[in-house]
Amino acid sequence: MEENKHFTIDWTNCRLCPRECGADRTRGFGACKVGNTITAARAALHMWEEPCISGDEGSGAVFFSGCNLGCVYCQNREIALGHSGRTITQDRLCEIYMELQEKKANNINLVTAGHYLPIVIESIKRARKSGLTIPIVYNSSGYEKVEAIEALDGIVDIFLPDFKYISSEMAARYSNAPDYPEVAKRALAQMVKQTGDAKFDERDMMKRGVIVRHLILPGHIKESKEAIRYLYETYGDQIYISIMNQYTPMPGIEKRFKNLGRTITQKEYDEVVDYAIDLGVENGFVQEGETAKESFIPQFDDTGL
């Protein structure tokens, strides 16, 4: 067992995430598709995050293998299913953080790290003792236990969660997680409580705060509007809302979900963005250009590991 602040991790009966699958991850895989040793697929400067995260130098992104949510349309499916990546030690993970800092990364960006939470927390503590000073970004699907977010208090500076669904029906259909909306709402409330209002440096790089991402799915404009309305009515300008148009249909998805076999149209995107503006959203990000291309998906080739 490993303890950190508010909860205990038993790798032989894992209940770390909302799935509470009870898997013995010392012997096999949990709902996250991985065991209890860290597997990552890429560690490099990443230029495609929000401007206040990537900046000109890039965000120091570490892409962890595995995922507890398993969305049918996942653009990072190769690593989400645990099919690629390299096993690394906690010592190596600390070294990776330091190497990214030396490359002038604006932050350390932990991409889908929740299923390794106790190890990641310890790695950040150790790296800070070794001279890590840049902010820590927790880049998440939003499907997190409140206890897990509480354990990150004092560890994470910036939370970058998704808010994928406002309806349990959509969450059940596309992620087999009908509880996603309520789970994500509780997790987000804790994130905002921990960071408070956003803070930026003189270069407009975020140093502390919460950016919530919402990916618009084709044919689901009404749900996107409802999700954005919830976020704005609940948090106002305390958070930043990133409205994303980069949905990319993966090969064969249309055979199971016909409506997901296309990208969203410019008209659909403009309608959602205009709705957000009419609501009064000022702290936000929009995407321009043709982001819905597979070329925007990183190469998960063990770079930097």
mmCIF file of C-alpha atoms in Angstrom:
data_model
loop_
_atom_site.group_PDB
_atom_site.id
_atom_site.type_symbol
_atom_site.label_atom_id
_atom_site.label_comp_id
_atom_site.label_asym_id
_atom_site.label_seq_id
_atom_site.Cartn_x
_atom_site.Cartn_y
_atom_site.Cartn_z
ATOM 1 C CA MET A 1 0.000 0.000 0.000
ATOM 2 C CA GLU A 2 0.993 3.640 -0.559
ATOM 3 C CA GLU A 3 -0.429 6.607 1.290
ATOM 4 C CA ASN A 4 -0.616 10.197 0.139
ATOM 5 C CA LYS A 5 -2.591 12.800 2.033
ATOM 6 C CA HIS A 6 -6.270 11.927 1.888
ATOM 7 C CA PHE A 7 -6.420 8.389 0.564
ATOM 8 C CA THR A 8 -4.655 5.057 0.422
ATOM 9 C CA ILE A 9 -3.715 3.093 -2.678
ATOM 10 C CA ASP A 10 -3.835 -0.690 -2.617
ATOM 11 C CA TRP A 11 -2.383 -1.878 -5.921
ATOM 12 C CA THR A 12 -3.731 -5.385 -5.282
ATOM 13 C CA ASN A 13 -7.309 -4.082 -5.107
ATOM 14 C CA CYS A 14 -7.197 -0.870 -7.100
ATOM 15 C CA ARG A 15 -9.910 1.694 -6.477
ATOM 16 C CA LEU A 16 -7.869 4.701 -7.486
ATOM 17 C CA CYS A 17 -10.291 5.994 -10.103
ATOM 18 C CA PRO A 18 -14.106 6.227 -10.298
ATOM 19 C CA ARG A 19 -14.258 2.830 -12.027
ATOM 20 C CA GLU A 20 -13.157 1.170 -8.756
ATOM 21 C CA CYS A 21 -12.407 -1.985 -10.741
ATOM 22 C CA GLY A 22 -10.653 -3.735 -7.852
ATOM 23 C CA ALA A 23 -7.973 -5.178 -10.126
ATOM 24 C CA ASP A 24 -4.729 -6.575 -8.746
ATOM 25 C CA ARG A 25 -2.440 -4.314 -10.739
ATOM 26 C CA THR A 26 0.655 -6.005 -9.339
ATOM 27 C CA ARG A 27 -0.293 -9.061 -11.411
ATOM 28 C CA GLY A 28 -2.291 -7.662 -14.322
ATOM 29 C CA PHE A 29 -4.150 -4.682 -15.748
ATOM 30 C CA GLY A 30 -6.961 -2.593 -14.336
ATOM 31 C CA ALA A 31 -9.725 -0.755 -16.171
ATOM 32 C CA CYS A 32 -6.955 1.696 -17.116
ATOM 33 C CA LYS A 33 -5.300 -1.035 -19.256
ATOM 34 C CA VAL A 34 -2.004 -0.896 -17.336
ATOM 35 C CA GLY A 35 -0.381 -2.319 -14.232
ATOM 36 C CA ASN A 36 1.376 -0.520 -11.384
ATOM 37 C CA THR A 37 4.652 0.307 -13.124
ATOM 38 C CA ILE A 38 4.853 3.500 -15.130
ATOM 39 C CA THR A 39 4.607 3.205 -18.893
ATOM 40 C CA ALA A 40 4.964 6.307 -21.043
ATOM 41 C CA ALA A 41 4.994 6.831 -24.804
ATOM 42 C CA ARG A 42 6.503 10.280 -25.279
ATOM 43 C CA ALA A 43 8.232 13.069 -23.360
ATOM 44 C CA ALA A 44 8.934 16.183 -25.403
ATOM 45 C CA LEU A 45 8.214 19.854 -25.945
ATOM 46 C CA HIS A 46 4.614 20.122 -27.097
ATOM 47 C CA MET A 47 3.516 23.169 -29.090
ATOM 48 C CA TRP A 48 -0.203 22.490 -29.498
ATOM 49 C CA GLU A 49 -1.654 23.281 -26.096
ATOM 50 C CA GLU A 50 -3.400 26.560 -25.250
ATOM 51 C CA PRO A 51 -1.124 29.610 -25.812
ATOM 52 C CA CYS A 52 -0.643 30.232 -22.086
ATOM 53 C CA ILE A 53 0.483 26.614 -21.624
ATOM 54 C CA SER A 54 2.719 26.016 -24.663
ATOM 55 C CA GLY A 55 3.951 29.545 -25.362
ATOM 56 C CA ASP A 56 6.796 29.844 -27.846
ATOM 57 C CA GLU A 57 9.064 27.346 -26.113
ATOM 58 C CA GLY A 58 6.570 24.513 -25.657
ATOM 59 C CA SER A 59 5.013 22.586 -22.819
ATOM 60 C CA GLY A 60 7.054 19.739 -21.353
ATOM 61 C CA ALA A 61 4.520 17.005 -22.067
ATOM 62 C CA VAL A 62 4.854 13.501 -20.671
ATOM 63 C CA PHE A 63 2.302 11.194 -22.296
ATOM 64 C CA PHE A 64 1.475 8.267 -20.005
ATOM 65 C CA SER A 65 0.109 5.001 -21.387
ATOM 66 C CA GLY A 66 -3.295 3.734 -20.346
ATOM 67 C CA CYS A 67 -6.589 5.474 -19.578
ATOM 68 C CA ASN A 68 -9.486 4.750 -17.253
ATOM 69 C CA LEU A 69 -12.133 6.297 -19.496
ATOM 70 C CA GLY A 70 -11.695 4.673 -22.910
ATOM 71 C CA CYS A 71 -13.746 6.950 -25.170
ATOM 72 C CA VAL A 72 -14.744 5.237 -28.417
ATOM 73 C CA TYR A 73 -13.415 8.197 -30.438
ATOM 74 C CA CYS A 74 -10.107 8.628 -28.602
ATOM 75 C CA GLN A 75 -7.448 10.298 -30.768
ATOM 76 C CA ASN A 76 -4.677 8.894 -28.567
ATOM 77 C CA ARG A 77 -6.130 5.398 -28.710
ATOM 78 C CA GLU A 78 -2.760 3.783 -29.371
ATOM 79 C CA ILE A 79 -1.492 4.716 -25.927
ATOM 80 C CA ALA A 80 -4.866 4.862 -24.156
ATOM 81 C CA LEU A 81 -5.221 1.111 -24.691
ATOM 82 C CA GLY A 82 -1.684 0.534 -23.438
ATOM 83 C CA HIS A 83 -0.546 -0.768 -26.827
ATOM 84 C CA SER A 84 2.532 1.426 -26.977
ATOM 85 C CA GLY A 85 4.996 2.936 -24.571
ATOM 86 C CA ARG A 86 8.048 2.054 -22.529
ATOM 87 C CA THR A 87 8.269 1.095 -18.869
ATOM 88 C CA ILE A 88 10.289 3.642 -16.906
ATOM 89 C CA THR A 89 11.362 3.951 -13.290
ATOM 90 C CA GLN A 90 10.504 6.758 -10.924
ATOM 91 C CA ASP A 91 14.163 7.827 -11.062
ATOM 92 C CA ARG A 92 13.963 8.107 -14.844
ATOM 93 C CA LEU A 93 10.711 10.073 -14.599
ATOM 94 C CA CYS A 94 12.438 12.609 -12.343
ATOM 95 C CA GLU A 95 15.270 12.893 -14.872
ATOM 96 C CA ILE A 96 12.775 13.485 -17.676
ATOM 97 C CA TYR A 97 11.249 16.426 -15.804
ATOM 98 C CA MET A 98 14.680 17.969 -15.337
ATOM 99 C CA GLU A 99 15.627 17.407 -18.995
ATOM 100 C CA LEU A 100 12.438 19.135 -20.143
ATOM 101 C CA GLN A 101 13.153 22.057 -17.828
ATOM 102 C CA GLU A 102 16.670 22.310 -19.304
ATOM 103 C CA LYS A 103 15.072 22.482 -22.768
ATOM 104 C CA LYS A 104 13.200 25.607 -21.573
ATOM 105 C CA ALA A 105 9.788 23.967 -21.255
ATOM 106 C CA ASN A 106 7.251 26.370 -19.767
ATOM 107 C CA ASN A 107 5.879 23.645 -17.512
ATOM 108 C CA ILE A 108 5.725 19.912 -16.911
ATOM 109 C CA ASN A 109 2.539 18.634 -18.519
ATOM 110 C CA LEU A 110 1.337 15.315 -17.064
ATOM 111 C CA VAL A 111 -0.944 13.878 -19.749
ATOM 112 C CA THR A 112 -3.357 11.238 -18.414
ATOM 113 C CA ALA A 113 -1.322 10.375 -15.328
ATOM 114 C CA GLY A 114 -4.146 9.622 -12.888
ATOM 115 C CA HIS A 115 -3.755 5.852 -12.902
ATOM 116 C CA TYR A 116 -0.142 6.264 -11.712
ATOM 117 C CA LEU A 117 -0.990 8.959 -9.191
ATOM 118 C CA PRO A 118 1.024 7.876 -6.106
ATOM 119 C CA ILE A 119 4.194 7.340 -8.165
ATOM 120 C CA VAL A 120 3.764 10.600 -10.048
ATOM 121 C CA ILE A 121 3.227 12.587 -6.850
ATOM 122 C CA GLU A 122 6.409 11.185 -5.350
ATOM 123 C CA SER A 123 8.337 11.855 -8.570
ATOM 124 C CA ILE A 124 7.332 15.524 -8.516
ATOM 125 C CA LYS A 125 8.358 15.888 -4.876
ATOM 126 C CA ARG A 126 11.748 14.356 -5.598
ATOM 127 C CA ALA A 127 12.291 16.438 -8.718
ATOM 128 C CA ARG A 128 11.532 19.636 -6.849
ATOM 129 C CA LYS A 129 14.186 18.753 -4.307
ATOM 130 C CA SER A 130 16.569 18.377 -7.256
ATOM 131 C CA GLY A 131 15.782 21.823 -8.656
ATOM 132 C CA LEU A 132 12.523 21.548 -10.623
ATOM 133 C CA THR A 133 10.915 24.987 -10.495
ATOM 134 C CA ILE A 134 8.508 25.237 -13.448
ATOM 135 C CA PRO A 135 4.746 24.765 -12.917
ATOM 136 C CA ILE A 136 3.106 21.338 -12.968
ATOM 137 C CA VAL A 137 0.111 20.874 -15.285
ATOM 138 C CA TYR A 138 -2.335 18.027 -14.645
ATOM 139 C CA ASN A 139 -3.868 17.199 -18.032
ATOM 140 C CA SER A 140 -6.860 14.949 -17.432
ATOM 141 C CA SER A 141 -10.082 13.532 -18.861
ATOM 142 C CA GLY A 142 -11.874 14.994 -15.855
ATOM 143 C CA TYR A 143 -12.961 11.534 -14.721
ATOM 144 C CA GLU A 144 -11.265 11.688 -11.342
ATOM 145 C CA LYS A 145 -12.128 11.036 -7.729
ATOM 146 C CA VAL A 146 -12.228 14.081 -5.468
ATOM 147 C CA GLU A 147 -9.792 12.284 -3.152
ATOM 148 C CA ALA A 148 -7.314 12.010 -6.019
ATOM 149 C CA ILE A 149 -7.510 15.733 -6.731
ATOM 150 C CA GLU A 150 -7.132 16.509 -3.027
ATOM 151 C CA ALA A 151 -3.932 14.452 -3.026
ATOM 152 C CA LEU A 152 -2.553 16.807 -5.689
ATOM 153 C CA ASP A 153 -2.922 19.880 -3.487
ATOM 154 C CA GLY A 154 0.494 21.498 -3.280
ATOM 155 C CA ILE A 155 1.764 19.306 -6.125
ATOM 156 C CA VAL A 156 -0.132 20.618 -9.164
ATOM 157 C CA ASP A 157 -0.212 24.294 -10.151
ATOM 158 C CA ILE A 158 -2.462 24.161 -13.205
ATOM 159 C CA PHE A 159 -5.362 21.820 -13.867
ATOM 160 C CA LEU A 160 -6.223 21.150 -17.523
ATOM 161 C CA PRO A 161 -9.265 18.831 -17.389
ATOM 162 C CA ASP A 162 -11.754 17.908 -20.051
ATOM 163 C CA PHE A 163 -15.439 18.408 -19.441
ATOM 164 C CA LYS A 164 -16.623 15.960 -22.065
ATOM 165 C CA TYR A 165 -20.300 15.417 -21.336
ATOM 166 C CA ILE A 166 -23.183 17.128 -19.596
ATOM 167 C CA SER A 167 -25.554 14.197 -20.166
ATOM 168 C CA SER A 168 -25.140 10.751 -18.675
ATOM 169 C CA GLU A 169 -26.633 9.235 -21.843
ATOM 170 C CA MET A 170 -23.778 10.539 -24.005
ATOM 171 C CA ALA A 171 -21.230 9.551 -21.373
ATOM 172 C CA ALA A 172 -22.625 6.020 -21.288
ATOM 173 C CA ARG A 173 -22.743 5.688 -25.058
ATOM 174 C CA TYR A 174 -19.273 6.988 -25.868
ATOM 175 C CA SER A 175 -17.280 6.261 -22.696
ATOM 176 C CA ASN A 176 -19.269 3.603 -20.820
ATOM 177 C CA ALA A 177 -19.350 6.019 -17.895
ATOM 178 C CA PRO A 178 -22.875 7.250 -17.168
ATOM 179 C CA ASP A 179 -21.579 8.818 -13.968
ATOM 180 C CA TYR A 180 -19.087 11.005 -15.853
ATOM 181 C CA PRO A 181 -21.013 14.312 -15.578
ATOM 182 C CA GLU A 182 -21.404 14.151 -11.812
ATOM 183 C CA VAL A 183 -17.911 12.773 -11.223
ATOM 184 C CA ALA A 184 -16.352 15.471 -13.405
ATOM 185 C CA LYS A 185 -18.372 18.227 -11.737
ATOM 186 C CA ARG A 186 -17.148 17.205 -8.282
ATOM 187 C CA ALA A 187 -13.548 16.866 -9.439
ATOM 188 C CA LEU A 188 -13.626 20.252 -11.163
ATOM 189 C CA ALA A 189 -15.027 21.946 -8.059
ATOM 190 C CA GLN A 190 -12.043 20.642 -6.084
ATOM 191 C CA MET A 191 -9.586 21.781 -8.759
ATOM 192 C CA VAL A 192 -10.947 25.326 -8.672
ATOM 193 C CA LYS A 193 -10.964 25.320 -4.882
ATOM 194 C CA GLN A 194 -7.265 24.407 -4.835
ATOM 195 C CA THR A 195 -5.995 26.883 -7.433
ATOM 196 C CA GLY A 196 -8.291 29.867 -7.016
ATOM 197 C CA ASP A 197 -8.259 32.528 -9.724
ATOM 198 C CA ALA A 198 -5.808 32.147 -12.594
ATOM 199 C CA LYS A 199 -2.393 33.777 -12.313
ATOM 200 C CA PHE A 200 -0.032 34.635 -15.180
ATOM 201 C CA ASP A 201 3.543 35.850 -15.465
ATOM 202 C CA GLU A 202 4.818 38.840 -17.426
ATOM 203 C CA ARG A 203 4.859 36.730 -20.618
ATOM 204 C CA ASP A 204 1.186 35.775 -20.175
ATOM 205 C CA MET A 205 2.117 32.183 -19.336
ATOM 206 C CA MET A 206 -0.229 30.620 -16.797
ATOM 207 C CA LYS A 207 1.378 29.940 -13.443
ATOM 208 C CA ARG A 208 -1.708 28.791 -11.570
ATOM 209 C CA GLY A 209 -5.341 28.146 -12.415
ATOM 210 C CA VAL A 210 -7.822 25.950 -14.271
ATOM 211 C CA ILE A 211 -8.483 25.626 -17.999
ATOM 212 C CA VAL A 212 -11.436 23.395 -18.866
ATOM 213 C CA ARG A 213 -11.492 21.836 -22.312
ATOM 214 C CA HIS A 214 -14.637 20.871 -24.164
ATOM 215 C CA LEU A 215 -14.355 18.929 -27.416
ATOM 216 C CA ILE A 216 -17.370 19.408 -29.671
ATOM 217 C CA LEU A 217 -18.595 16.132 -31.177
ATOM 218 C CA PRO A 218 -20.328 16.147 -34.569
ATOM 219 C CA GLY A 219 -24.095 16.282 -34.266
ATOM 220 C CA HIS A 220 -24.021 17.178 -30.565
ATOM 221 C CA ILE A 221 -24.163 20.966 -30.639
ATOM 222 C CA LYS A 222 -27.017 21.187 -28.129
ATOM 223 C CA GLU A 223 -25.060 19.165 -25.576
ATOM 224 C CA SER A 224 -21.965 21.328 -26.089
ATOM 225 C CA LYS A 225 -23.966 24.462 -25.426
ATOM 226 C CA GLU A 226 -25.378 22.967 -22.244
ATOM 227 C CA ALA A 227 -21.908 21.951 -21.062
ATOM 228 C CA ILE A 228 -20.507 25.438 -21.640
ATOM 229 C CA ARG A 229 -23.496 27.027 -19.964
ATOM 230 C CA TYR A 230 -22.945 24.872 -16.882
ATOM 231 C CA LEU A 231 -19.269 25.802 -16.726
ATOM 232 C CA TYR A 232 -19.894 29.519 -17.100
ATOM 233 C CA GLU A 233 -22.887 29.721 -14.790
ATOM 234 C CA THR A 234 -21.010 27.765 -12.123
ATOM 235 C CA TYR A 235 -17.559 29.377 -12.320
ATOM 236 C CA GLY A 236 -17.880 32.529 -14.421
ATOM 237 C CA ASP A 237 -14.485 34.099 -15.111
ATOM 238 C CA GLN A 238 -12.773 32.048 -12.407
ATOM 239 C CA ILE A 239 -11.864 29.419 -15.022
ATOM 240 C CA TYR A 240 -10.855 29.522 -18.674
ATOM 241 C CA ILE A 241 -12.955 27.537 -21.141
ATOM 242 C CA SER A 242 -11.234 26.048 -24.188
ATOM 243 C CA ILE A 243 -13.701 25.215 -26.966
ATOM 244 C CA MET A 244 -12.149 22.630 -29.265
ATOM 245 C CA ASN A 245 -12.965 21.813 -32.891
ATOM 246 C CA GLN A 246 -10.268 19.172 -33.397
ATOM 247 C CA TYR A 247 -12.431 16.048 -33.280
ATOM 248 C CA THR A 248 -10.775 13.618 -35.693
ATOM 249 C CA PRO A 249 -12.677 10.464 -36.752
ATOM 250 C CA MET A 250 -10.538 7.411 -36.257
ATOM 251 C CA PRO A 251 -10.617 4.682 -38.956
ATOM 252 C CA GLY A 252 -13.768 2.539 -38.756
ATOM 253 C CA ILE A 253 -15.582 4.627 -36.139
ATOM 254 C CA GLU A 254 -18.457 5.245 -38.576
ATOM 255 C CA LYS A 255 -19.274 1.522 -38.576
ATOM 256 C CA ARG A 256 -20.339 1.708 -34.934
ATOM 257 C CA PHE A 257 -21.296 5.362 -34.584
ATOM 258 C CA LYS A 258 -22.355 6.827 -37.923
ATOM 259 C CA ASN A 259 -22.532 10.406 -36.666
ATOM 260 C CA LEU A 260 -18.916 10.253 -35.477
ATOM 261 C CA GLY A 261 -17.596 9.427 -38.943
ATOM 262 C CA ARG A 262 -17.000 13.076 -39.850
ATOM 263 C CA THR A 263 -15.335 16.180 -38.458
ATOM 264 C CA ILE A 264 -17.489 19.019 -37.154
ATOM 265 C CA THR A 265 -18.420 21.729 -39.625
ATOM 266 C CA GLN A 266 -17.326 25.344 -39.366
ATOM 267 C CA LYS A 267 -20.982 26.258 -38.955
ATOM 268 C CA GLU A 268 -21.322 23.915 -35.968
ATOM 269 C CA TYR A 269 -18.200 25.313 -34.349
ATOM 270 C CA ASP A 270 -19.188 28.930 -34.932
ATOM 271 C CA GLU A 271 -22.614 28.262 -33.434
ATOM 272 C CA VAL A 272 -21.114 26.960 -30.196
ATOM 273 C CA VAL A 273 -18.528 29.748 -29.973
ATOM 274 C CA ASP A 274 -21.180 32.411 -30.647
ATOM 275 C CA TYR A 275 -23.320 30.865 -27.929
ATOM 276 C CA ALA A 276 -20.440 31.099 -25.450
ATOM 277 C CA ILE A 277 -19.859 34.753 -26.371
ATOM 278 C CA ASP A 278 -23.560 35.537 -25.954
ATOM 279 C CA LEU A 279 -23.447 33.910 -22.503
ATOM 280 C CA GLY A 280 -20.713 36.332 -21.536
ATOM 281 C CA VAL A 281 -17.676 34.043 -21.647
ATOM 282 C CA GLU A 282 -14.556 36.201 -21.891
ATOM 283 C CA ASN A 283 -11.882 33.928 -20.440
ATOM 284 C CA GLY A 284 -11.665 31.373 -23.178
ATOM 285 C CA PHE A 285 -9.789 29.879 -26.089
ATOM 286 C CA VAL A 286 -10.965 28.950 -29.572
ATOM 287 C CA GLN A 287 -9.239 26.965 -32.288
ATOM 288 C CA GLU A 288 -8.676 28.235 -35.795
ATOM 289 C CA GLY A 289 -7.650 26.466 -38.962
ATOM 290 C CA GLU A 290 -7.736 22.772 -39.794
ATOM 291 C CA THR A 291 -6.967 21.186 -36.441
ATOM 292 C CA ALA A 292 -8.965 18.040 -37.179
ATOM 293 C CA LYS A 293 -6.123 16.188 -38.820
ATOM 294 C CA GLU A 294 -4.250 13.109 -37.711
ATOM 295 C CA SER A 295 -1.031 15.095 -38.221
ATOM 296 C CA PHE A 296 -1.898 16.990 -35.051
ATOM 297 C CA ILE A 297 -1.745 13.753 -33.056
ATOM 298 C CA PRO A 298 1.743 13.323 -31.516
ATOM 299 C CA GLN A 299 4.002 10.468 -32.532
ATOM 300 C CA PHE A 300 3.983 7.979 -29.681
ATOM 301 C CA ASP A 301 7.403 6.583 -30.479
ATOM 302 C CA ASP A 302 9.103 6.685 -27.042
ATOM 303 C CA THR A 303 10.747 10.030 -27.813
ATOM 304 C CA GLY A 304 12.473 11.468 -24.745
ATOM 305 C CA LEU A 305 12.163 8.345 -22.620
#
